[in-house]
């Protein structure tokens, strides 16, 4: 199973032409970021002060359609020629249903080459994990993905229930794709009924492979519940390109995915999406609840991809 996010620029890279030009325009205008935000809002463009700060520092750049529209208004607010900022932005990266559809048709993991995963599996002593018959069945899984005010991923907490198909099952192999190599790997914490064993990280691909060792071995027919979390430092938090998903290489009886947003930055629209094998992508709109979140459930699902995406 792989939970995935997307790729953002390395914070150690020099500022882009867009960031440098924007920073100069802001300085020339004499306006504070708070005043710029207020003037944008008065013109119908909602951009947080945090986002403006990230844009001018080069830590983030506008990509979503709503952000690109806001840049057009920002040019007016800063009294710079129309297109002088937009022209400095690269074409937006593929996102949304069509992009996800292309990725979901492959048998490879979604955000990294299979060779990178195999190398980490060998390092943790499980070189045949992808081919061998597993005696530990994932019965149920609950993911809680927390999105920060800047739109990045703060943390993922997972609760998993397994059933043993043979005696002496004592561990589960976690594979997690951060998808944002520049942000560094998340911190893995074992929260309940397990502890972390051997763990390896591929910084280039943002990939983590780790053993979660059960507090006690379980025998055939027994079930075991574990809970763990993956936490990112911030702000800024790793950009997740407005999506969170799992790739299931084997069927799961029940998967609950919950995404919780900062109350001040609730998306305008959310969808759940799924795809199994060569079947068409299934995408349905979700409504945020009173707790600033959305959820989706998959029953008897997999192999395939199941996730939630959103737009502001």
CSV table of C-alpha atoms in Angstrom, one decimal:
chain,number,residue,atom,x,y,z
A,1,UNK,CA,0.0,0.0,0.0
A,2,UNK,CA,1.3,3.4,-0.8
A,3,UNK,CA,0.0,6.8,0.4
A,4,UNK,CA,1.2,9.4,-1.9
A,5,UNK,CA,1.6,13.2,-2.3
A,6,UNK,CA,3.1,15.3,-5.0
A,7,UNK,CA,6.4,17.0,-5.8
A,8,UNK,CA,7.3,20.6,-4.9
A,9,UNK,CA,10.5,22.5,-5.4
A,10,UNK,CA,13.4,22.1,-3.0
A,11,UNK,CA,13.5,25.1,-0.5
A,12,UNK,CA,17.3,25.2,-1.0
A,13,UNK,CA,17.0,26.1,-4.7
A,14,UNK,CA,17.5,29.8,-5.6
A,15,UNK,CA,14.4,31.9,-5.9
A,16,UNK,CA,12.7,31.7,-9.3
A,17,UNK,CA,12.3,34.7,-11.7
A,18,UNK,CA,8.6,34.8,-10.6
A,19,UNK,CA,9.6,35.0,-6.9
A,20,UNK,CA,12.3,37.6,-7.4
A,21,UNK,CA,10.0,39.8,-9.6
A,22,UNK,CA,7.1,39.5,-7.2
A,23,UNK,CA,9.3,40.4,-4.2
A,24,UNK,CA,10.6,43.5,-6.0
A,25,UNK,CA,7.1,44.6,-7.0
A,26,UNK,CA,5.9,44.2,-3.5
A,27,UNK,CA,8.8,46.3,-2.1
A,28,UNK,CA,8.2,49.0,-4.8
A,29,UNK,CA,4.5,49.2,-4.0
A,30,UNK,CA,5.2,49.9,-0.3
A,31,UNK,CA,2.2,47.7,0.7
A,32,UNK,CA,2.3,45.1,3.5
A,33,UNK,CA,1.2,41.6,2.7
A,34,UNK,CA,-1.9,42.2,4.9
A,35,UNK,CA,-2.9,45.2,2.8
A,36,UNK,CA,-2.2,43.3,-0.4
A,37,UNK,CA,-4.4,40.4,0.8
A,38,UNK,CA,-7.2,42.9,1.7
A,39,UNK,CA,-7.0,44.5,-1.8
A,40,UNK,CA,-7.1,41.1,-3.5
A,41,UNK,CA,-10.1,40.1,-1.4
A,42,UNK,CA,-11.9,43.3,-2.3
A,43,UNK,CA,-11.5,42.3,-6.0
A,44,UNK,CA,-12.8,38.8,-5.4
A,45,UNK,CA,-9.4,37.0,-5.2
A,46,UNK,CA,-8.8,35.0,-2.0
A,47,UNK,CA,-5.1,34.4,-1.2
A,48,UNK,CA,-3.7,33.9,2.3
A,49,UNK,CA,-0.9,36.1,3.6
A,50,UNK,CA,1.1,32.8,4.1
A,51,UNK,CA,0.7,32.0,0.4
A,52,UNK,CA,1.8,35.5,-0.6
A,53,UNK,CA,4.9,35.1,1.6
A,54,UNK,CA,5.7,31.7,0.1
A,55,UNK,CA,5.3,33.0,-3.4
A,56,UNK,CA,7.7,35.9,-3.0
A,57,UNK,CA,10.3,33.7,-1.2
A,58,UNK,CA,10.1,31.0,-3.8
A,59,UNK,CA,9.0,28.3,-1.3
A,60,UNK,CA,5.8,27.9,-3.3
A,61,UNK,CA,4.5,29.1,-6.6
A,62,UNK,CA,1.0,29.5,-8.0
A,63,UNK,CA,-0.3,26.4,-9.8
A,64,UNK,CA,-4.0,25.9,-9.3
A,65,UNK,CA,-6.4,27.8,-11.6
A,66,UNK,CA,-7.7,29.9,-8.7
A,67,UNK,CA,-4.1,30.9,-7.8
A,68,UNK,CA,-3.3,31.8,-11.4
A,69,UNK,CA,-6.4,33.9,-11.5
A,70,UNK,CA,-5.3,35.6,-8.3
A,71,UNK,CA,-2.0,36.5,-9.9
A,72,UNK,CA,-3.8,38.4,-12.6
A,73,UNK,CA,-5.5,40.5,-9.9
A,74,UNK,CA,-2.2,40.8,-8.0
A,75,UNK,CA,-0.7,42.4,-11.1
A,76,UNK,CA,-3.4,45.1,-10.9
A,77,UNK,CA,-2.9,45.6,-7.1
A,78,UNK,CA,0.9,46.0,-7.5
A,79,UNK,CA,0.4,48.2,-10.6
A,80,UNK,CA,2.7,46.2,-12.8
A,81,UNK,CA,2.1,45.5,-16.5
A,82,UNK,CA,-0.5,42.8,-17.2
A,83,UNK,CA,1.1,39.4,-17.7
A,84,UNK,CA,4.5,40.5,-16.2
A,85,UNK,CA,4.1,38.0,-13.4
A,86,UNK,CA,2.1,35.3,-15.1
A,87,UNK,CA,4.6,35.1,-18.0
A,88,UNK,CA,7.3,34.0,-15.5
A,89,UNK,CA,5.4,30.9,-14.3
A,90,UNK,CA,6.0,27.6,-16.0
A,91,UNK,CA,3.1,25.6,-17.5
A,92,UNK,CA,1.1,24.0,-14.7
A,93,UNK,CA,2.0,20.4,-14.0
A,94,UNK,CA,-0.6,17.7,-14.8
A,95,UNK,CA,-3.2,17.2,-12.1
A,96,UNK,CA,-6.8,16.1,-11.7
A,97,UNK,CA,-8.7,13.2,-13.1
A,98,UNK,CA,-7.0,12.9,-16.5
A,99,UNK,CA,-3.5,12.9,-14.9
A,100,UNK,CA,-4.5,10.4,-12.3
A,101,UNK,CA,-6.2,8.2,-14.9
A,102,UNK,CA,-2.9,7.9,-16.8
A,103,UNK,CA,-1.0,7.0,-13.6
A,104,UNK,CA,-3.5,4.5,-12.4
A,105,UNK,CA,-3.3,2.3,-15.5
A,106,UNK,CA,0.3,1.3,-14.8
A,107,UNK,CA,1.3,-1.6,-12.6
A,108,UNK,CA,4.2,0.4,-11.2
A,109,UNK,CA,3.8,2.3,-7.9
A,110,UNK,CA,2.4,5.8,-8.6
A,111,UNK,CA,5.1,8.2,-7.6
A,112,UNK,CA,8.4,6.4,-7.8
A,113,UNK,CA,10.2,3.8,-9.9
A,114,UNK,CA,9.8,0.2,-8.9
A,115,UNK,CA,13.6,-0.2,-8.8
A,116,UNK,CA,13.8,2.4,-6.0
A,117,UNK,CA,11.3,0.4,-3.9
A,118,UNK,CA,13.1,-2.9,-4.5
A,119,UNK,CA,16.4,-1.4,-3.4
A,120,UNK,CA,14.9,-0.4,0.0
A,121,UNK,CA,13.2,-3.7,0.4
A,122,UNK,CA,16.5,-5.4,0.1
A,123,UNK,CA,18.0,-3.1,2.7
A,124,UNK,CA,15.3,-4.0,5.3
A,125,UNK,CA,15.8,-7.7,4.6
A,126,UNK,CA,12.6,-8.2,2.5
A,127,UNK,CA,13.9,-8.6,-1.1
A,128,UNK,CA,11.0,-10.8,-2.2
A,129,UNK,CA,8.2,-8.9,-0.6
A,130,UNK,CA,6.6,-7.9,-3.9
A,131,UNK,CA,6.5,-11.5,-5.2
A,132,UNK,CA,6.0,-13.7,-2.2
A,133,UNK,CA,2.6,-15.0,-1.0
A,134,UNK,CA,1.7,-13.0,2.1
A,135,UNK,CA,0.3,-14.6,5.2
A,136,UNK,CA,-0.9,-11.4,6.7
A,137,UNK,CA,-4.2,-10.0,5.3
A,138,UNK,CA,-5.2,-6.4,5.6
A,139,UNK,CA,-8.8,-6.5,6.8
A,140,UNK,CA,-9.4,-2.8,7.5
A,141,UNK,CA,-7.6,0.5,7.2
A,142,UNK,CA,-8.4,4.0,8.4
A,143,UNK,CA,-6.3,6.9,7.2
A,144,UNK,CA,-6.7,10.4,8.6
A,145,UNK,CA,-4.8,13.0,6.5
A,146,UNK,CA,-4.5,16.5,8.1
A,147,UNK,CA,-4.0,19.5,5.8
A,148,UNK,CA,-2.5,22.6,7.2
A,149,UNK,CA,-3.5,26.2,6.5
A,150,UNK,CA,-1.0,26.6,3.7
A,151,UNK,CA,-2.5,23.6,1.9
A,152,UNK,CA,0.4,21.3,2.7
A,153,UNK,CA,0.2,17.9,4.5
A,154,UNK,CA,0.7,18.2,8.3
A,155,UNK,CA,0.4,14.5,9.2
A,156,UNK,CA,-1.2,11.1,8.3
A,157,UNK,CA,-2.4,8.8,11.1
A,158,UNK,CA,-3.3,5.3,10.1
A,159,UNK,CA,-5.1,2.5,12.0
A,160,UNK,CA,-4.8,-0.9,10.5
A,161,UNK,CA,-6.4,-4.3,11.3
A,162,UNK,CA,-4.7,-7.5,10.1
A,163,UNK,CA,-5.7,-11.2,10.1
A,164,UNK,CA,-3.0,-13.9,10.1
A,165,UNK,CA,-3.2,-16.7,7.5
A,166,UNK,CA,-0.4,-18.7,9.3
A,167,UNK,CA,1.1,-18.9,12.7
A,168,UNK,CA,3.8,-16.6,14.0
A,169,UNK,CA,3.0,-13.4,12.0
A,170,UNK,CA,4.9,-10.6,13.8
A,171,UNK,CA,5.4,-7.6,11.4
A,172,UNK,CA,4.0,-5.5,8.6
A,173,UNK,CA,6.0,-3.7,6.0
A,174,UNK,CA,5.1,-0.1,5.5
A,175,UNK,CA,5.8,1.6,2.1
A,176,UNK,CA,5.2,5.3,2.1
A,177,UNK,CA,5.8,7.8,-0.8
A,178,UNK,CA,6.2,11.4,0.5
A,179,UNK,CA,6.4,12.5,-3.1
A,180,UNK,CA,8.2,15.7,-2.1
A,181,UNK,CA,11.9,14.9,-1.8
A,182,UNK,CA,12.8,18.5,-1.1
A,183,UNK,CA,10.8,18.4,2.1
A,184,UNK,CA,12.6,15.4,3.6
A,185,UNK,CA,11.0,12.2,5.0
A,186,UNK,CA,8.2,12.4,7.5
A,187,UNK,CA,8.8,11.3,11.1
A,188,UNK,CA,7.3,7.8,11.6
A,189,UNK,CA,5.9,7.1,15.1
A,190,UNK,CA,4.4,3.8,16.3
A,191,UNK,CA,1.4,4.7,18.4
A,192,UNK,CA,-0.3,1.5,19.3
A,193,UNK,CA,0.5,-2.2,19.5
A,194,UNK,CA,3.7,-2.0,17.5
A,195,UNK,CA,7.1,-0.5,17.3
A,196,UNK,CA,9.4,0.5,14.4
A,197,UNK,CA,12.0,-2.0,13.3
A,198,UNK,CA,14.3,-1.6,10.4
A,199,UNK,CA,13.7,1.5,8.3
A,200,UNK,CA,15.2,2.9,5.1
A,201,UNK,CA,14.7,6.1,3.2
A,202,UNK,CA,15.3,7.1,-0.4
A,203,UNK,CA,15.7,10.9,-0.3
A,204,UNK,CA,15.7,11.2,-4.1
A,205,UNK,CA,12.3,9.7,-4.5
A,206,UNK,CA,10.8,10.7,-1.1
A,207,UNK,CA,10.3,7.0,-0.3
A,208,UNK,CA,10.2,5.3,3.1
A,209,UNK,CA,10.1,1.5,3.8
A,210,UNK,CA,9.9,0.4,7.4
A,211,UNK,CA,9.0,-2.6,9.5
A,212,UNK,CA,6.2,-2.2,12.0
A,213,UNK,CA,6.8,-5.0,14.5
A,214,UNK,CA,3.8,-6.3,16.4
A,215,UNK,CA,3.9,-6.3,20.2
A,216,UNK,CA,3.3,-10.1,20.0
A,217,UNK,CA,3.2,-12.6,17.2
A,218,UNK,CA,-0.3,-13.7,16.1
A,219,UNK,CA,-1.4,-17.1,14.8
A,220,UNK,CA,-3.7,-18.3,12.1
A,221,UNK,CA,-7.1,-16.7,12.3
A,222,UNK,CA,-6.1,-14.1,14.9
A,223,UNK,CA,-6.4,-10.4,14.2
A,224,UNK,CA,-4.2,-7.5,15.3
A,225,UNK,CA,-4.7,-3.8,15.4
A,226,UNK,CA,-1.9,-1.3,15.0
A,227,UNK,CA,-1.7,2.5,14.8
A,228,UNK,CA,1.0,4.7,13.5
A,229,UNK,CA,1.6,8.3,12.3
A,230,UNK,CA,3.7,10.1,9.7
A,231,UNK,CA,4.3,13.7,10.7
A,232,UNK,CA,5.9,16.5,8.6
A,233,UNK,CA,7.7,19.5,10.0
A,234,UNK,CA,6.5,23.0,9.1
A,235,UNK,CA,5.3,25.4,8.1
A,236,UNK,CA,5.8,25.3,5.2
A,237,UNK,CA,4.4,21.8,5.0
A,238,UNK,CA,5.0,19.5,2.0
A,239,UNK,CA,2.7,20.4,-0.8
A,240,UNK,CA,0.3,17.6,-1.6
A,241,UNK,CA,-1.1,18.9,-4.8
A,242,UNK,CA,-4.6,18.8,-3.3
A,243,UNK,CA,-4.8,15.0,-3.1
A,244,UNK,CA,-4.3,12.0,-0.8
A,245,UNK,CA,-4.6,8.4,-1.9
A,246,UNK,CA,-3.6,4.8,-1.3
A,247,UNK,CA,-2.4,2.3,-3.9
A,248,UNK,CA,-3.5,-1.2,-2.9
A,249,UNK,CA,-1.5,-4.0,-4.5
A,250,UNK,CA,-3.8,-6.5,-2.8
A,251,UNK,CA,-7.5,-6.4,-1.9
A,252,UNK,CA,-8.7,-4.8,1.3
A,253,UNK,CA,-12.1,-5.5,2.9
A,254,UNK,CA,-12.7,-1.9,4.2
A,255,UNK,CA,-10.8,1.3,3.6
A,256,UNK,CA,-11.8,4.6,5.3
A,257,UNK,CA,-10.1,7.7,4.1
A,258,UNK,CA,-10.6,11.0,6.0
A,259,UNK,CA,-9.1,14.3,5.1
A,260,UNK,CA,-9.4,17.1,7.6
A,261,UNK,CA,-8.7,20.7,6.6
A,262,UNK,CA,-7.8,23.8,8.5
A,263,UNK,CA,-11.0,25.6,9.4
A,264,UNK,CA,-9.8,28.8,7.7
A,265,UNK,CA,-8.9,27.1,4.4
A,266,UNK,CA,-11.7,24.7,3.5
A,267,UNK,CA,-11.7,23.7,-0.2
A,268,UNK,CA,-14.5,24.9,-2.5
A,269,UNK,CA,-15.0,21.4,-3.9
A,270,UNK,CA,-13.8,17.8,-2.9
A,271,UNK,CA,-14.1,14.5,-4.8
A,272,UNK,CA,-13.3,10.9,-4.0
A,273,UNK,CA,-11.8,8.9,-6.9
A,274,UNK,CA,-11.0,5.2,-7.5
A,275,UNK,CA,-9.8,2.9,-10.2
A,276,UNK,CA,-9.4,-0.9,-10.2
A,277,UNK,CA,-7.5,-2.6,-13.0
A,278,UNK,CA,-8.5,-1.3,-16.4
A,279,UNK,CA,-11.9,-0.1,-15.3
A,280,UNK,CA,-12.8,3.6,-15.9
A,281,UNK,CA,-11.9,6.1,-13.3
A,282,UNK,CA,-14.8,6.6,-10.8
A,283,UNK,CA,-15.0,10.2,-9.4
A,284,UNK,CA,-17.8,11.5,-7.1
A,285,UNK,CA,-18.2,14.9,-5.4
A,286,UNK,CA,-18.0,15.0,-1.5
A,287,UNK,CA,-19.5,17.6,0.8
A,288,UNK,CA,-17.4,18.8,3.8
A,289,UNK,CA,-18.8,18.1,7.2
A,290,UNK,CA,-19.1,20.4,10.3
A,291,UNK,CA,-15.6,19.2,11.4
A,292,UNK,CA,-13.9,20.8,8.4
A,293,UNK,CA,-13.3,17.4,6.7
A,294,UNK,CA,-14.5,14.9,4.2
A,295,UNK,CA,-14.4,11.1,4.1
A,296,UNK,CA,-14.9,8.2,1.7
A,297,UNK,CA,-15.2,4.5,2.2
A,298,UNK,CA,-14.1,1.6,-0.1
A,299,UNK,CA,-15.5,-1.9,0.5
A,300,UNK,CA,-13.9,-5.1,-0.9
A,301,UNK,CA,-11.5,-2.9,-2.9
A,302,UNK,CA,-8.4,-3.6,-4.8
A,303,UNK,CA,-6.0,-4.0,-6.4
A,304,UNK,CA,-6.3,-0.3,-7.4
A,305,UNK,CA,-6.1,3.3,-6.3
A,306,UNK,CA,-8.5,5.1,-4.0
A,307,UNK,CA,-8.2,8.7,-2.9
A,308,UNK,CA,-9.7,12.1,-2.3
A,309,UNK,CA,-8.8,15.3,-4.1
A,310,UNK,CA,-9.9,18.9,-3.8
A,311,UNK,CA,-9.7,22.5,-5.1
A,312,UNK,CA,-9.8,25.8,-3.4
